[in-house]
Amino acid sequence: MVWSPDPLYVVSMNDMRIEKSEDVLLMEFQPKLVVKNYSFEIKVKGLKNVASIICNVDGMNGSYYISNGSCTDRKSIAPIYVEAHKGEDVIRGSFSAFSVSESANTRFTGGVVMKLLLVKVDNTIQETKVDITAAVVPPPPEEEEDPVTDIEIPIEEEIEVEDVEVPPGGGGGIGGDVGDWD
């Protein structure tokens, strides 16, 4: 897995030429944020049976070309790590990724999938995959006036975790029982 990209602000000026001159030139630039932040919440039945969560997203843009203001036309070579935490009957998480709405090169071939590995209290693992392609595909450029950088991914699915029995001794590898002290 790879870490989410840090916020990246970019100014790209195509076909700009600066020549030596005695005139003072004033140039104003407005950098644009090319990394979007995504967050989600998934309802979970039986969350008390989950000890820890491992989560990642596969299929997002892998890099950003500053020279032409676009993302690669293929997905990242590795899934993006997602910070996920247990709440009251929900799992909440967030990640960031390169996403440029005005780029014709931004394609989500094969879809974007979020994978959750729920490590249960008995050390078994339950895997769940959620297709989030529709939530992360940017709208066409003419529809987006003010670029949104914080996106809430709506997930209607509900995960059900089966009840498990905690191994005796709390699942540790060393027996903690001691005999009578007399």
CSV table of C-alpha atoms in Angstrom, one decimal:
chain,number,residue,atom,x,y,z
A,1,MET,CA,0.0,0.0,0.0
A,2,VAL,CA,1.0,3.6,-0.4
A,3,TRP,CA,0.2,6.7,1.7
A,4,SER,CA,-2.3,9.2,0.5
A,5,PRO,CA,-0.7,12.2,-1.3
A,6,ASP,CA,-0.2,15.4,0.7
A,7,PRO,CA,-2.2,18.5,-0.3
A,8,LEU,CA,-0.6,19.7,-3.6
A,9,TYR,CA,-1.4,23.2,-5.0
A,10,VAL,CA,-0.4,23.7,-8.7
A,11,VAL,CA,-0.2,26.6,-11.1
A,12,SER,CA,0.3,25.5,-14.7
A,13,MET,CA,0.8,28.0,-17.5
A,14,ASN,CA,1.0,26.5,-21.0
A,15,ASP,CA,2.6,28.4,-23.9
A,16,MET,CA,3.9,31.2,-21.6
A,17,ARG,CA,7.0,33.0,-22.7
A,18,ILE,CA,9.0,35.5,-20.6
A,19,GLU,CA,11.6,37.6,-22.4
A,20,LYS,CA,14.1,40.0,-21.1
A,21,SER,CA,12.6,43.5,-20.9
A,22,GLU,CA,12.9,46.8,-19.0
A,23,ASP,CA,9.2,46.7,-18.3
A,24,VAL,CA,8.0,45.5,-14.9
A,25,LEU,CA,5.5,42.7,-15.4
A,26,LEU,CA,2.9,41.8,-12.8
A,27,MET,CA,1.8,38.2,-12.9
A,28,GLU,CA,-0.9,36.9,-10.6
A,29,PHE,CA,-1.4,33.2,-10.1
A,30,GLN,CA,-4.2,31.2,-8.4
A,31,PRO,CA,-2.9,27.8,-7.4
A,32,LYS,CA,-5.5,24.9,-7.5
A,33,LEU,CA,-5.6,22.0,-5.1
A,34,VAL,CA,-5.2,18.8,-7.2
A,35,VAL,CA,-5.7,16.4,-4.3
A,36,LYS,CA,-9.2,15.6,-3.0
A,37,ASN,CA,-10.1,14.3,0.4
A,38,TYR,CA,-12.7,11.5,0.7
A,39,SER,CA,-14.4,10.3,3.8
A,40,PHE,CA,-17.0,7.6,4.4
A,41,GLU,CA,-19.1,5.9,7.1
A,42,ILE,CA,-20.3,2.2,6.9
A,43,LYS,CA,-22.9,0.7,9.2
A,44,VAL,CA,-21.7,-2.5,10.8
A,45,LYS,CA,-23.8,-5.1,12.8
A,46,GLY,CA,-21.6,-6.9,15.3
A,47,LEU,CA,-18.8,-4.4,15.5
A,48,LYS,CA,-18.1,-5.6,19.0
A,49,ASN,CA,-16.6,-8.7,17.3
A,50,VAL,CA,-13.9,-6.7,15.5
A,51,ALA,CA,-10.5,-6.1,17.1
A,52,SER,CA,-8.9,-4.0,14.3
A,53,ILE,CA,-9.5,-2.8,10.7
A,54,ILE,CA,-7.2,-2.7,7.7
A,55,CYS,CA,-8.6,-0.7,4.8
A,56,ASN,CA,-7.4,0.4,1.4
A,57,VAL,CA,-8.7,1.8,-1.9
A,58,ASP,CA,-7.6,0.4,-5.3
A,59,GLY,CA,-8.1,2.0,-8.7
A,60,MET,CA,-7.5,5.7,-8.0
A,61,ASN,CA,-5.1,7.9,-10.0
A,62,GLY,CA,-1.5,7.1,-9.3
A,63,SER,CA,0.3,10.3,-10.1
A,64,TYR,CA,-0.2,13.9,-11.3
A,65,TYR,CA,1.5,15.5,-14.3
A,66,ILE,CA,2.2,19.1,-13.4
A,67,SER,CA,3.3,20.1,-16.9
A,68,ASN,CA,-0.1,19.4,-18.5
A,69,GLY,CA,-2.4,19.5,-15.4
A,70,SER,CA,-3.7,15.9,-15.7
A,71,CYS,CA,-3.5,12.6,-13.9
A,72,THR,CA,-2.1,9.5,-15.3
A,73,ASP,CA,-4.5,7.4,-17.5
A,74,ARG,CA,-3.9,4.4,-15.3
A,75,LYS,CA,-4.6,3.5,-11.7
A,76,SER,CA,-2.0,3.6,-9.0
A,77,ILE,CA,0.5,0.7,-8.9
A,78,ALA,CA,-0.5,0.1,-5.3
A,79,PRO,CA,-3.7,0.6,-3.2
A,80,ILE,CA,-4.0,3.7,-1.1
A,81,TYR,CA,-4.0,3.2,2.7
A,82,VAL,CA,-7.2,4.4,4.4
A,83,GLU,CA,-7.4,5.6,8.0
A,84,ALA,CA,-10.4,3.6,9.4
A,85,HIS,CA,-11.7,3.7,13.0
A,86,LYS,CA,-14.5,2.0,14.9
A,87,GLY,CA,-17.3,4.2,16.1
A,88,GLU,CA,-20.7,3.3,17.6
A,89,ASP,CA,-22.0,0.6,15.1
A,90,VAL,CA,-20.1,2.3,12.3
A,91,ILE,CA,-16.7,2.3,10.7
A,92,ARG,CA,-15.5,5.8,9.7
A,93,GLY,CA,-12.5,6.5,7.4
A,94,SER,CA,-10.8,8.9,5.2
A,95,PHE,CA,-8.1,9.1,2.5
A,96,SER,CA,-6.9,11.5,-0.2
A,97,ALA,CA,-6.0,11.0,-3.9
A,98,PHE,CA,-5.1,12.9,-7.0
A,99,SER,CA,-8.3,13.9,-8.8
A,100,VAL,CA,-8.6,16.6,-11.5
A,101,SER,CA,-12.0,17.1,-12.9
A,102,GLU,CA,-11.0,19.0,-16.0
A,103,SER,CA,-8.6,16.3,-17.1
A,104,ALA,CA,-9.7,14.2,-20.0
A,105,ASN,CA,-7.0,11.8,-19.0
A,106,THR,CA,-8.6,10.9,-15.7
A,107,ARG,CA,-10.0,7.5,-16.2
A,108,PHE,CA,-11.2,4.9,-13.7
A,109,THR,CA,-10.6,1.7,-15.7
A,110,GLY,CA,-11.7,-1.3,-13.8
A,111,GLY,CA,-13.5,0.7,-11.2
A,112,VAL,CA,-12.5,1.9,-7.8
A,113,VAL,CA,-12.8,-0.6,-5.0
A,114,MET,CA,-12.5,-0.1,-1.2
A,115,LYS,CA,-11.4,-3.2,0.6
A,116,LEU,CA,-11.9,-3.7,4.3
A,117,LEU,CA,-10.2,-6.5,6.3
A,118,LEU,CA,-12.0,-6.9,9.6
A,119,VAL,CA,-9.7,-8.7,12.1
A,120,LYS,CA,-12.1,-10.3,14.6
A,121,VAL,CA,-11.4,-10.8,18.3
A,122,ASP,CA,-10.7,-14.5,17.6
A,123,ASN,CA,-8.0,-13.5,15.0
A,124,THR,CA,-10.1,-14.6,12.0
A,125,ILE,CA,-10.4,-12.1,9.1
A,126,GLN,CA,-13.6,-11.1,7.3
A,127,GLU,CA,-13.0,-9.3,3.9
A,128,THR,CA,-15.5,-6.9,2.4
A,129,LYS,CA,-15.2,-5.1,-0.9
A,130,VAL,CA,-17.3,-2.0,-1.7
A,131,ASP,CA,-17.4,-0.4,-5.2
A,132,ILE,CA,-17.0,3.3,-4.8
A,133,THR,CA,-16.4,4.2,-8.5
A,134,ALA,CA,-19.6,6.3,-8.8
A,135,ALA,CA,-18.7,8.4,-5.8
A,136,VAL,CA,-15.1,9.3,-6.8
A,137,VAL,CA,-15.6,9.8,-10.6
A,138,PRO,CA,-15.4,13.6,-11.2
A,139,PRO,CA,-18.2,15.4,-13.0
A,140,PRO,CA,-17.7,16.7,-16.5
A,141,PRO,CA,-15.8,20.1,-16.4
A,142,GLU,CA,-18.8,22.2,-17.6
A,143,GLU,CA,-20.9,21.0,-14.6
A,144,GLU,CA,-18.3,21.9,-11.9
A,145,GLU,CA,-18.1,25.6,-11.2
A,146,ASP,CA,-16.5,25.6,-7.7
A,147,PRO,CA,-14.2,22.5,-7.4
A,148,VAL,CA,-15.1,20.4,-4.3
A,149,THR,CA,-12.1,19.1,-2.4
A,150,ASP,CA,-13.8,17.3,0.5
A,151,ILE,CA,-16.1,14.5,-0.7
A,152,GLU,CA,-18.3,12.3,1.5
A,153,ILE,CA,-18.7,8.9,-0.1
A,154,PRO,CA,-22.3,7.6,0.4
A,155,ILE,CA,-22.3,3.9,1.3
A,156,GLU,CA,-25.7,2.3,1.6
A,157,GLU,CA,-24.3,-1.2,2.2
A,158,GLU,CA,-24.3,-2.6,5.7
A,159,ILE,CA,-21.7,-5.1,6.9
A,160,GLU,CA,-22.7,-7.9,9.2
A,161,VAL,CA,-20.0,-9.5,11.4
A,162,GLU,CA,-20.8,-12.9,12.8
A,163,ASP,CA,-20.5,-13.4,16.5
A,164,VAL,CA,-17.3,-15.1,17.6
A,165,GLU,CA,-16.1,-16.6,20.8
A,166,VAL,CA,-13.1,-15.0,22.4
A,167,PRO,CA,-10.5,-17.7,23.1
A,168,PRO,CA,-9.8,-18.5,26.8
A,169,GLY,CA,-7.2,-16.3,28.3
A,170,GLY,CA,-8.1,-13.4,26.0
A,171,GLY,CA,-6.3,-14.9,23.0
A,172,GLY,CA,-2.8,-14.2,24.2
A,173,GLY,CA,0.0,-16.7,23.5
A,174,ILE,CA,1.2,-17.0,27.1
A,175,GLY,CA,-0.9,-18.7,29.7
A,176,GLY,CA,-1.7,-16.2,32.5
A,177,ASP,CA,-3.0,-18.7,35.0
A,178,VAL,CA,-1.2,-19.2,38.3
A,179,GLY,CA,-1.7,-21.7,40.9
A,180,ASP,CA,-2.6,-21.2,44.6
A,181,TRP,CA,-0.1,-18.9,46.3
A,182,ASP,CA,0.1,-20.7,49.6
